[in-house]
Amino acid sequence: KAGVTQTPRYLIKTRGQQVTLSCSPISGHRSVSWYQQTPGQGLQFLFEYFSETQRNKGNFPGRFSGRQFSNSRSEMNVSTLELGDSALYLCASSGNYGYTFGSGTRLTVV
Amino acid sequence: DQQVKQNSPSLSVQEGRISILNCDYTNSMFDYFLWYKKYPAEGPTFLISISSIKDKNEDGRFTVFLNKSAKHLSLHIVPSQPGDSAVYFCAALAYSGAGSYQLTFGKGTKLSVIP
């Protein structure tokens, strides 16, 4: 069974730009969650999608948004990038037996 | 307010000895706890979990202990091996409504096992 695939692996953007990250969950998993990892802050929950609907949302500004498609693939978008958005963005897909994480997208904002 | 706390950012242990990683939580609604291991530039990988109705779960060299009254859990690794060197995250699961569960993570403890 293929794992969780996140693309791209690395990304460099300029302040003020926007970015879209992609996550393909494990086949058959309908839930996708997104997390932001920054040094010293651990993993912070962004949002969760299930069957194309946002089911839960963390405490992030409205610049962070996401969506899920009918094939369960999910995208997250960050608009008007700030230097503080530099982080590893992880997605996790969940089925009956817990959460499986992708390798993440390392976003650097310069 | 941080609901899951790992108060030790780092831990160094000699190979062959026991590693004990600690985690405290504040939310009584957490009913399932997990430990993840993470290498740089990779996503976290699931290690071991424990339900709130148990006080111990064991899987090979890894044992997790839960003390509900103290809202404390710990991960024991015996014997520690150099390949165990990684960042370990404690995570707690709670139902957040509308069929959704939310996983809340601590900030992690970096374990270094010295050969």
PDB file of C-alpha atoms in Angstrom:
ATOM      1  CA  LYS A   1       0.000   0.000   0.000  1.00  0.00           C
ATOM      2  CA  ALA A   2       1.457   3.378  -0.982  1.00  0.00           C
ATOM      3  CA  GLY A   3       2.010   5.790   1.883  1.00  0.00           C
ATOM      4  CA  VAL A   4       1.037   9.420   2.215  1.00  0.00           C
ATOM      5  CA  THR A   5       2.567  11.505  -0.558  1.00  0.00           C
ATOM      6  CA  GLN A   6       3.276  15.184  -0.166  1.00  0.00           C
ATOM      7  CA  THR A   7       4.453  17.444  -2.946  1.00  0.00           C
ATOM      8  CA  PRO A   8       6.620  19.334  -3.370  1.00  0.00           C
ATOM      9  CA  ARG A   9       9.234  18.283  -0.803  1.00  0.00           C
ATOM     10  CA  TYR A  10      10.923  21.675  -0.720  1.00  0.00           C
ATOM     11  CA  LEU A  11       9.729  25.129  -1.650  1.00  0.00           C
ATOM     12  CA  ILE A  12      11.196  28.620  -1.450  1.00  0.00           C
ATOM     13  CA  LYS A  13       8.840  31.574  -1.716  1.00  0.00           C
ATOM     14  CA  THR A  14       9.069  35.320  -1.247  1.00  0.00           C
ATOM     15  CA  ARG A  15       7.132  37.291   1.340  1.00  0.00           C
ATOM     16  CA  GLY A  16       3.725  38.280   0.054  1.00  0.00           C
ATOM     17  CA  GLN A  17       3.421  35.397  -2.375  1.00  0.00           C
ATOM     18  CA  GLN A  18       1.014  32.525  -2.008  1.00  0.00           C
ATOM     19  CA  VAL A  19       1.713  28.809  -2.001  1.00  0.00           C
ATOM     20  CA  THR A  20      -0.235  25.598  -2.528  1.00  0.00           C
ATOM     21  CA  LEU A  21       0.844  22.284  -1.043  1.00  0.00           C
ATOM     22  CA  SER A  22      -0.548  18.901  -1.996  1.00  0.00           C
ATOM     23  CA  CYS A  23      -1.223  15.715  -0.068  1.00  0.00           C
ATOM     24  CA  SER A  24      -2.351  12.354  -1.408  1.00  0.00           C
ATOM     25  CA  PRO A  25      -3.574  10.104   1.402  1.00  0.00           C
ATOM     26  CA  ILE A  26      -3.354   6.349   1.670  1.00  0.00           C
ATOM     27  CA  SER A  27      -5.820   4.707  -0.659  1.00  0.00           C
ATOM     28  CA  GLY A  28      -9.145   4.272   1.113  1.00  0.00           C
ATOM     29  CA  HIS A  29      -8.461   6.910   3.763  1.00  0.00           C
ATOM     30  CA  ARG A  30     -11.015   9.689   3.676  1.00  0.00           C
ATOM     31  CA  SER A  31      -9.622  11.938   6.396  1.00  0.00           C
ATOM     32  CA  VAL A  32      -6.670  14.247   5.854  1.00  0.00           C
ATOM     33  CA  SER A  33      -5.217  16.494   8.560  1.00  0.00           C
ATOM     34  CA  TRP A  34      -2.582  19.183   8.168  1.00  0.00           C
ATOM     35  CA  TYR A  35       0.041  20.231  10.713  1.00  0.00           C
ATOM     36  CA  GLN A  36       2.697  22.917  10.883  1.00  0.00           C
ATOM     37  CA  GLN A  37       6.011  22.121  12.554  1.00  0.00           C
ATOM     38  CA  THR A  38       8.328  24.956  13.535  1.00  0.00           C
ATOM     39  CA  PRO A  39      11.447  24.735  15.720  1.00  0.00           C
ATOM     40  CA  GLY A  40      10.486  24.679  19.374  1.00  0.00           C
ATOM     41  CA  GLN A  41       6.728  24.565  18.695  1.00  0.00           C
ATOM     42  CA  GLY A  42       6.112  20.946  17.919  1.00  0.00           C
ATOM     43  CA  LEU A  43       3.332  20.042  15.544  1.00  0.00           C
ATOM     44  CA  GLN A  44       0.410  22.421  15.507  1.00  0.00           C
ATOM     45  CA  PHE A  45      -2.913  21.392  14.041  1.00  0.00           C
ATOM     46  CA  LEU A  46      -4.114  23.398  11.053  1.00  0.00           C
ATOM     47  CA  PHE A  47      -7.279  21.649   9.855  1.00  0.00           C
ATOM     48  CA  GLU A  48      -8.889  18.338   9.009  1.00  0.00           C
ATOM     49  CA  TYR A  49     -10.882  17.379   5.950  1.00  0.00           C
ATOM     50  CA  PHE A  50     -13.223  14.443   5.574  1.00  0.00           C
ATOM     51  CA  SER A  51     -15.220  13.672   2.450  1.00  0.00           C
ATOM     52  CA  GLU A  52     -14.443  17.091   0.961  1.00  0.00           C
ATOM     53  CA  THR A  53     -15.649  18.953   4.077  1.00  0.00           C
ATOM     54  CA  GLN A  54     -13.575  20.761   6.651  1.00  0.00           C
ATOM     55  CA  ARG A  55     -14.427  19.021   9.895  1.00  0.00           C
ATOM     56  CA  ASN A  56     -12.103  20.755  12.308  1.00  0.00           C
ATOM     57  CA  LYS A  57      -9.845  23.796  12.342  1.00  0.00           C
ATOM     58  CA  GLY A  58      -6.948  24.930  14.516  1.00  0.00           C
ATOM     59  CA  ASN A  59      -5.989  28.435  15.611  1.00  0.00           C
ATOM     60  CA  PHE A  60      -4.405  29.771  12.471  1.00  0.00           C
ATOM     61  CA  PRO A  61      -5.254  32.982  10.604  1.00  0.00           C
ATOM     62  CA  GLY A  62      -7.531  32.973   7.590  1.00  0.00           C
ATOM     63  CA  ARG A  63      -4.486  33.137   5.287  1.00  0.00           C
ATOM     64  CA  PHE A  64      -4.285  29.379   5.814  1.00  0.00           C
ATOM     65  CA  SER A  65      -6.928  27.457   3.927  1.00  0.00           C
ATOM     66  CA  GLY A  66      -7.437  24.058   2.471  1.00  0.00           C
ATOM     67  CA  ARG A  67      -9.685  21.842   0.452  1.00  0.00           C
ATOM     68  CA  GLN A  68     -10.228  18.201  -0.331  1.00  0.00           C
ATOM     69  CA  PHE A  69     -11.187  16.650  -3.612  1.00  0.00           C
ATOM     70  CA  SER A  70     -13.507  13.750  -4.334  1.00  0.00           C
ATOM     71  CA  ASN A  71     -10.526  11.358  -4.571  1.00  0.00           C
ATOM     72  CA  SER A  72      -9.528  12.441  -1.003  1.00  0.00           C
ATOM     73  CA  ARG A  73      -6.442  14.307  -2.176  1.00  0.00           C
ATOM     74  CA  SER A  74      -6.058  17.524  -0.248  1.00  0.00           C
ATOM     75  CA  GLU A  75      -4.402  20.853  -0.829  1.00  0.00           C
ATOM     76  CA  MET A  76      -3.545  23.602   1.581  1.00  0.00           C
ATOM     77  CA  ASN A  77      -2.974  27.183   0.561  1.00  0.00           C
ATOM     78  CA  VAL A  78      -1.189  29.981   2.356  1.00  0.00           C
ATOM     79  CA  SER A  79      -1.722  33.463   1.005  1.00  0.00           C
ATOM     80  CA  THR A  80       0.326  36.608   1.637  1.00  0.00           C
ATOM     81  CA  LEU A  81       3.260  34.633   2.987  1.00  0.00           C
ATOM     82  CA  GLU A  82       5.152  35.901   6.015  1.00  0.00           C
ATOM     83  CA  LEU A  83       8.644  34.994   7.185  1.00  0.00           C
ATOM     84  CA  GLY A  84       7.093  33.210  10.167  1.00  0.00           C
ATOM     85  CA  ASP A  85       5.301  30.801   7.849  1.00  0.00           C
ATOM     86  CA  SER A  86       8.615  29.063   7.194  1.00  0.00           C
ATOM     87  CA  ALA A  87       8.053  25.574   8.523  1.00  0.00           C
ATOM     88  CA  LEU A  88       7.663  21.901   7.743  1.00  0.00           C
ATOM     89  CA  TYR A  89       4.067  21.260   6.716  1.00  0.00           C
ATOM     90  CA  LEU A  90       2.901  17.734   7.366  1.00  0.00           C
ATOM     91  CA  CYS A  91      -0.233  15.990   6.358  1.00  0.00           C
ATOM     92  CA  ALA A  92      -1.631  12.839   7.896  1.00  0.00           C
ATOM     93  CA  SER A  93      -4.243  10.499   6.556  1.00  0.00           C
ATOM     94  CA  SER A  94      -6.312   8.436   8.916  1.00  0.00           C
ATOM     95  CA  GLY A  95      -8.408   5.353   8.511  1.00  0.00           C
ATOM     96  CA  ASN A  96      -9.420   2.752  11.046  1.00  0.00           C
ATOM     97  CA  TYR A  97      -5.974   2.242  12.482  1.00  0.00           C
ATOM     98  CA  GLY A  98      -4.553   5.608  13.329  1.00  0.00           C
ATOM     99  CA  TYR A  99      -2.692   8.366  11.596  1.00  0.00           C
ATOM    100  CA  THR A 100      -0.007   8.004   8.951  1.00  0.00           C
ATOM    101  CA  PHE A 101       2.120  11.012   8.126  1.00  0.00           C
ATOM    102  CA  GLY A 102       3.744  12.052   4.906  1.00  0.00           C
ATOM    103  CA  SER A 103       7.346  13.252   4.740  1.00  0.00           C
ATOM    104  CA  GLY A 104       6.248  16.861   4.668  1.00  0.00           C
ATOM    105  CA  THR A 105       6.872  19.940   2.575  1.00  0.00           C
ATOM    106  CA  ARG A 106       9.644  22.220   3.798  1.00  0.00           C
ATOM    107  CA  LEU A 107       8.555  25.784   3.049  1.00  0.00           C
ATOM    108  CA  THR A 108      11.073  28.588   3.308  1.00  0.00           C
ATOM    109  CA  VAL A 109       9.862  32.181   3.021  1.00  0.00           C
ATOM    110  CA  VAL A 110      12.533  34.742   2.193  1.00  0.00           C
TER     111      VAL A 110
ATOM    112  CA  ASP B   1      -2.247  27.144  26.583  1.00  0.00           C
ATOM    113  CA  GLN B   2      -0.262  24.020  25.862  1.00  0.00           C
ATOM    114  CA  GLN B   3      -2.363  20.948  26.579  1.00  0.00           C
ATOM    115  CA  VAL B   4       0.401  18.392  26.022  1.00  0.00           C
ATOM    116  CA  LYS B   5       3.770  19.145  27.553  1.00  0.00           C
ATOM    117  CA  GLN B   6       7.132  17.511  27.113  1.00  0.00           C
ATOM    118  CA  ASN B   7       9.283  19.413  29.545  1.00  0.00           C
ATOM    119  CA  SER B   8      12.623  17.938  28.510  1.00  0.00           C
ATOM    120  CA  PRO B   9      13.728  19.250  25.105  1.00  0.00           C
ATOM    121  CA  SER B  10      16.587  16.762  25.025  1.00  0.00           C
ATOM    122  CA  LEU B  11      17.854  13.578  26.656  1.00  0.00           C
ATOM    123  CA  SER B  12      21.168  11.733  26.332  1.00  0.00           C
ATOM    124  CA  VAL B  13      21.461   8.067  27.263  1.00  0.00           C
ATOM    125  CA  GLN B  14      24.211   5.482  26.981  1.00  0.00           C
ATOM    126  CA  GLU B  15      23.620   2.581  24.618  1.00  0.00           C
ATOM    127  CA  GLY B  16      22.125  -0.381  26.463  1.00  0.00           C
ATOM    128  CA  ARG B  17      20.610   1.752  29.232  1.00  0.00           C
ATOM    129  CA  ILE B  18      16.992   2.726  29.720  1.00  0.00           C
ATOM    130  CA  SER B  19      15.574   5.869  28.101  1.00  0.00           C
ATOM    131  CA  ILE B  20      12.597   7.445  29.848  1.00  0.00           C
ATOM    132  CA  LEU B  21      10.675  10.165  28.047  1.00  0.00           C
ATOM    133  CA  ASN B  22       7.981  12.009  29.928  1.00  0.00           C
ATOM    134  CA  CYS B  23       4.785  13.751  28.938  1.00  0.00           C
ATOM    135  CA  ASP B  24       2.142  15.645  30.907  1.00  0.00           C
ATOM    136  CA  TYR B  25      -1.305  16.702  29.777  1.00  0.00           C
ATOM    137  CA  THR B  26      -3.985  18.997  31.090  1.00  0.00           C
ATOM    138  CA  ASN B  27      -7.133  18.099  29.157  1.00  0.00           C
ATOM    139  CA  SER B  28      -9.237  15.422  30.863  1.00  0.00           C
ATOM    140  CA  MET B  29     -11.054  14.773  27.576  1.00  0.00           C
ATOM    141  CA  PHE B  30      -8.003  13.089  26.068  1.00  0.00           C
ATOM    142  CA  ASP B  31      -8.801   9.387  25.849  1.00  0.00           C
ATOM    143  CA  TYR B  32      -6.008   7.978  23.745  1.00  0.00           C
ATOM    144  CA  PHE B  33      -2.284   8.684  23.778  1.00  0.00           C
ATOM    145  CA  LEU B  34       0.359   8.035  21.167  1.00  0.00           C
ATOM    146  CA  TRP B  35       4.105   8.314  20.794  1.00  0.00           C
ATOM    147  CA  TYR B  36       5.687   9.199  17.492  1.00  0.00           C
ATOM    148  CA  LYS B  37       9.317   9.091  16.456  1.00  0.00           C
ATOM    149  CA  LYS B  38      10.662  11.594  13.970  1.00  0.00           C
ATOM    150  CA  TYR B  39      13.891  11.817  12.019  1.00  0.00           C
ATOM    151  CA  PRO B  40      14.926  15.093  10.351  1.00  0.00           C
ATOM    152  CA  ALA B  41      13.269  15.759   6.987  1.00  0.00           C
ATOM    153  CA  GLU B  42      10.810  12.892   7.518  1.00  0.00           C
ATOM    154  CA  GLY B  43       7.278  12.715   8.823  1.00  0.00           C
ATOM    155  CA  PRO B  44       6.561  11.301  12.295  1.00  0.00           C
ATOM    156  CA  THR B  45       6.171   7.539  12.435  1.00  0.00           C
ATOM    157  CA  PHE B  46       3.873   5.862  14.912  1.00  0.00           C
ATOM    158  CA  LEU B  47       5.622   4.029  17.718  1.00  0.00           C
ATOM    159  CA  ILE B  48       3.197   2.920  20.410  1.00  0.00           C
ATOM    160  CA  SER B  49      -0.120   3.983  21.922  1.00  0.00           C
ATOM    161  CA  ILE B  50      -2.232   3.512  25.013  1.00  0.00           C
ATOM    162  CA  SER B  51      -5.902   3.865  25.738  1.00  0.00           C
ATOM    163  CA  SER B  52      -7.008   5.826  28.787  1.00  0.00           C
ATOM    164  CA  ILE B  53      -8.556   2.658  30.236  1.00  0.00           C
ATOM    165  CA  LYS B  54      -5.146   1.031  30.532  1.00  0.00           C
ATOM    166  CA  ASP B  55      -2.076   1.925  32.549  1.00  0.00           C
ATOM    167  CA  LYS B  56       0.564   0.087  30.546  1.00  0.00           C
ATOM    168  CA  ASN B  57       1.197  -1.063  27.014  1.00  0.00           C
ATOM    169  CA  GLU B  58       4.260  -2.912  25.845  1.00  0.00           C
ATOM    170  CA  ASP B  59       5.687  -3.559  22.391  1.00  0.00           C
ATOM    171  CA  GLY B  60       9.137  -5.092  22.267  1.00  0.00           C
ATOM    172  CA  ARG B  61      11.660  -2.654  23.690  1.00  0.00           C
ATOM    173  CA  PHE B  62       9.021   0.055  24.070  1.00  0.00           C
ATOM    174  CA  THR B  63       6.644   0.420  27.006  1.00  0.00           C
ATOM    175  CA  VAL B  64       4.243   3.264  27.649  1.00  0.00           C
ATOM    176  CA  PHE B  65       2.892   3.930  31.132  1.00  0.00           C
ATOM    177  CA  LEU B  66      -0.153   6.068  31.861  1.00  0.00           C
ATOM    178  CA  ASN B  67      -1.012   7.631  35.210  1.00  0.00           C
ATOM    179  CA  LYS B  68      -4.436   9.188  34.702  1.00  0.00           C
ATOM    180  CA  SER B  69      -4.700  10.711  38.145  1.00  0.00           C
ATOM    181  CA  ALA B  70      -1.431  12.561  37.614  1.00  0.00           C
ATOM    182  CA  LYS B  71      -2.181  13.222  33.927  1.00  0.00           C
ATOM    183  CA  HIS B  72       1.233  11.855  33.117  1.00  0.00           C
ATOM    184  CA  LEU B  73       2.589   9.329  30.686  1.00  0.00           C
ATOM    185  CA  SER B  74       6.045   8.041  29.985  1.00  0.00           C
ATOM    186  CA  LEU B  75       7.779   6.065  27.278  1.00  0.00           C
ATOM    187  CA  HIS B  76      10.467   3.594  28.320  1.00  0.00           C
ATOM    188  CA  ILE B  77      12.952   2.237  25.813  1.00  0.00           C
ATOM    189  CA  VAL B  78      14.997  -0.726  27.028  1.00  0.00           C
ATOM    190  CA  PRO B  79      17.697  -1.302  25.972  1.00  0.00           C
ATOM    191  CA  SER B  80      18.390   1.929  24.126  1.00  0.00           C
ATOM    192  CA  GLN B  81      20.134   1.644  20.783  1.00  0.00           C
ATOM    193  CA  PRO B  82      21.922   4.281  18.651  1.00  0.00           C
ATOM    194  CA  GLY B  83      19.196   3.915  16.017  1.00  0.00           C
ATOM    195  CA  ASP B  84      16.686   5.187  18.585  1.00  0.00           C
ATOM    196  CA  SER B  85      18.259   8.647  18.341  1.00  0.00           C
ATOM    197  CA  ALA B  86      15.439  10.869  17.069  1.00  0.00           C
ATOM    198  CA  VAL B  87      12.858  13.361  18.251  1.00  0.00           C
ATOM    199  CA  TYR B  88       9.994  11.743  20.142  1.00  0.00           C
ATOM    200  CA  PHE B  89       6.582  13.377  20.197  1.00  0.00           C
ATOM    201  CA  CYS B  90       3.867  12.639  22.684  1.00  0.00           C
ATOM    202  CA  ALA B  91       0.362  13.108  21.263  1.00  0.00           C
ATOM    203  CA  ALA B  92      -3.125  12.943  22.731  1.00  0.00           C
ATOM    204  CA  LEU B  93      -6.421  12.292  20.997  1.00  0.00           C
ATOM    205  CA  ALA B  94      -9.773  13.792  21.895  1.00  0.00           C
ATOM    206  CA  TYR B  95     -13.137  13.869  20.214  1.00  0.00           C
ATOM    207  CA  SER B  96     -13.754  17.343  18.850  1.00  0.00           C
ATOM    208  CA  GLY B  97     -17.288  16.943  17.526  1.00  0.00           C
ATOM    209  CA  ALA B  98     -18.909  16.275  14.143  1.00  0.00           C
ATOM    210  CA  GLY B  99     -17.245  12.867  13.943  1.00  0.00           C
ATOM    211  CA  SER B 100     -13.779  14.413  14.169  1.00  0.00           C
ATOM    212  CA  TYR B 101     -10.930  13.546  16.467  1.00  0.00           C
ATOM    213  CA  GLN B 102      -8.054  15.952  17.014  1.00  0.00           C
ATOM    214  CA  LEU B 103      -4.496  14.933  17.718  1.00  0.00           C
ATOM    215  CA  THR B 104      -2.605  17.370  19.950  1.00  0.00           C
ATOM    216  CA  PHE B 105       1.175  17.122  20.089  1.00  0.00           C
ATOM    217  CA  GLY B 106       3.813  18.069  22.611  1.00  0.00           C
ATOM    218  CA  LYS B 107       6.898  19.955  21.475  1.00  0.00           C
ATOM    219  CA  GLY B 108       9.052  16.851  21.384  1.00  0.00           C
ATOM    220  CA  THR B 109      12.110  15.465  23.151  1.00  0.00           C
ATOM    221  CA  LYS B 110      15.307  14.888  21.227  1.00  0.00           C
ATOM    222  CA  LEU B 111      16.826  11.590  22.317  1.00  0.00           C
ATOM    223  CA  SER B 112      20.501  10.931  21.708  1.00  0.00           C
ATOM    224  CA  VAL B 113      21.765   7.415  22.379  1.00  0.00           C
ATOM    225  CA  ILE B 114      25.521   7.420  22.804  1.00  0.00           C
ATOM    226  CA  PRO B 115      27.386   4.304  21.623  1.00  0.00           C
TER     227      PRO B 115
END
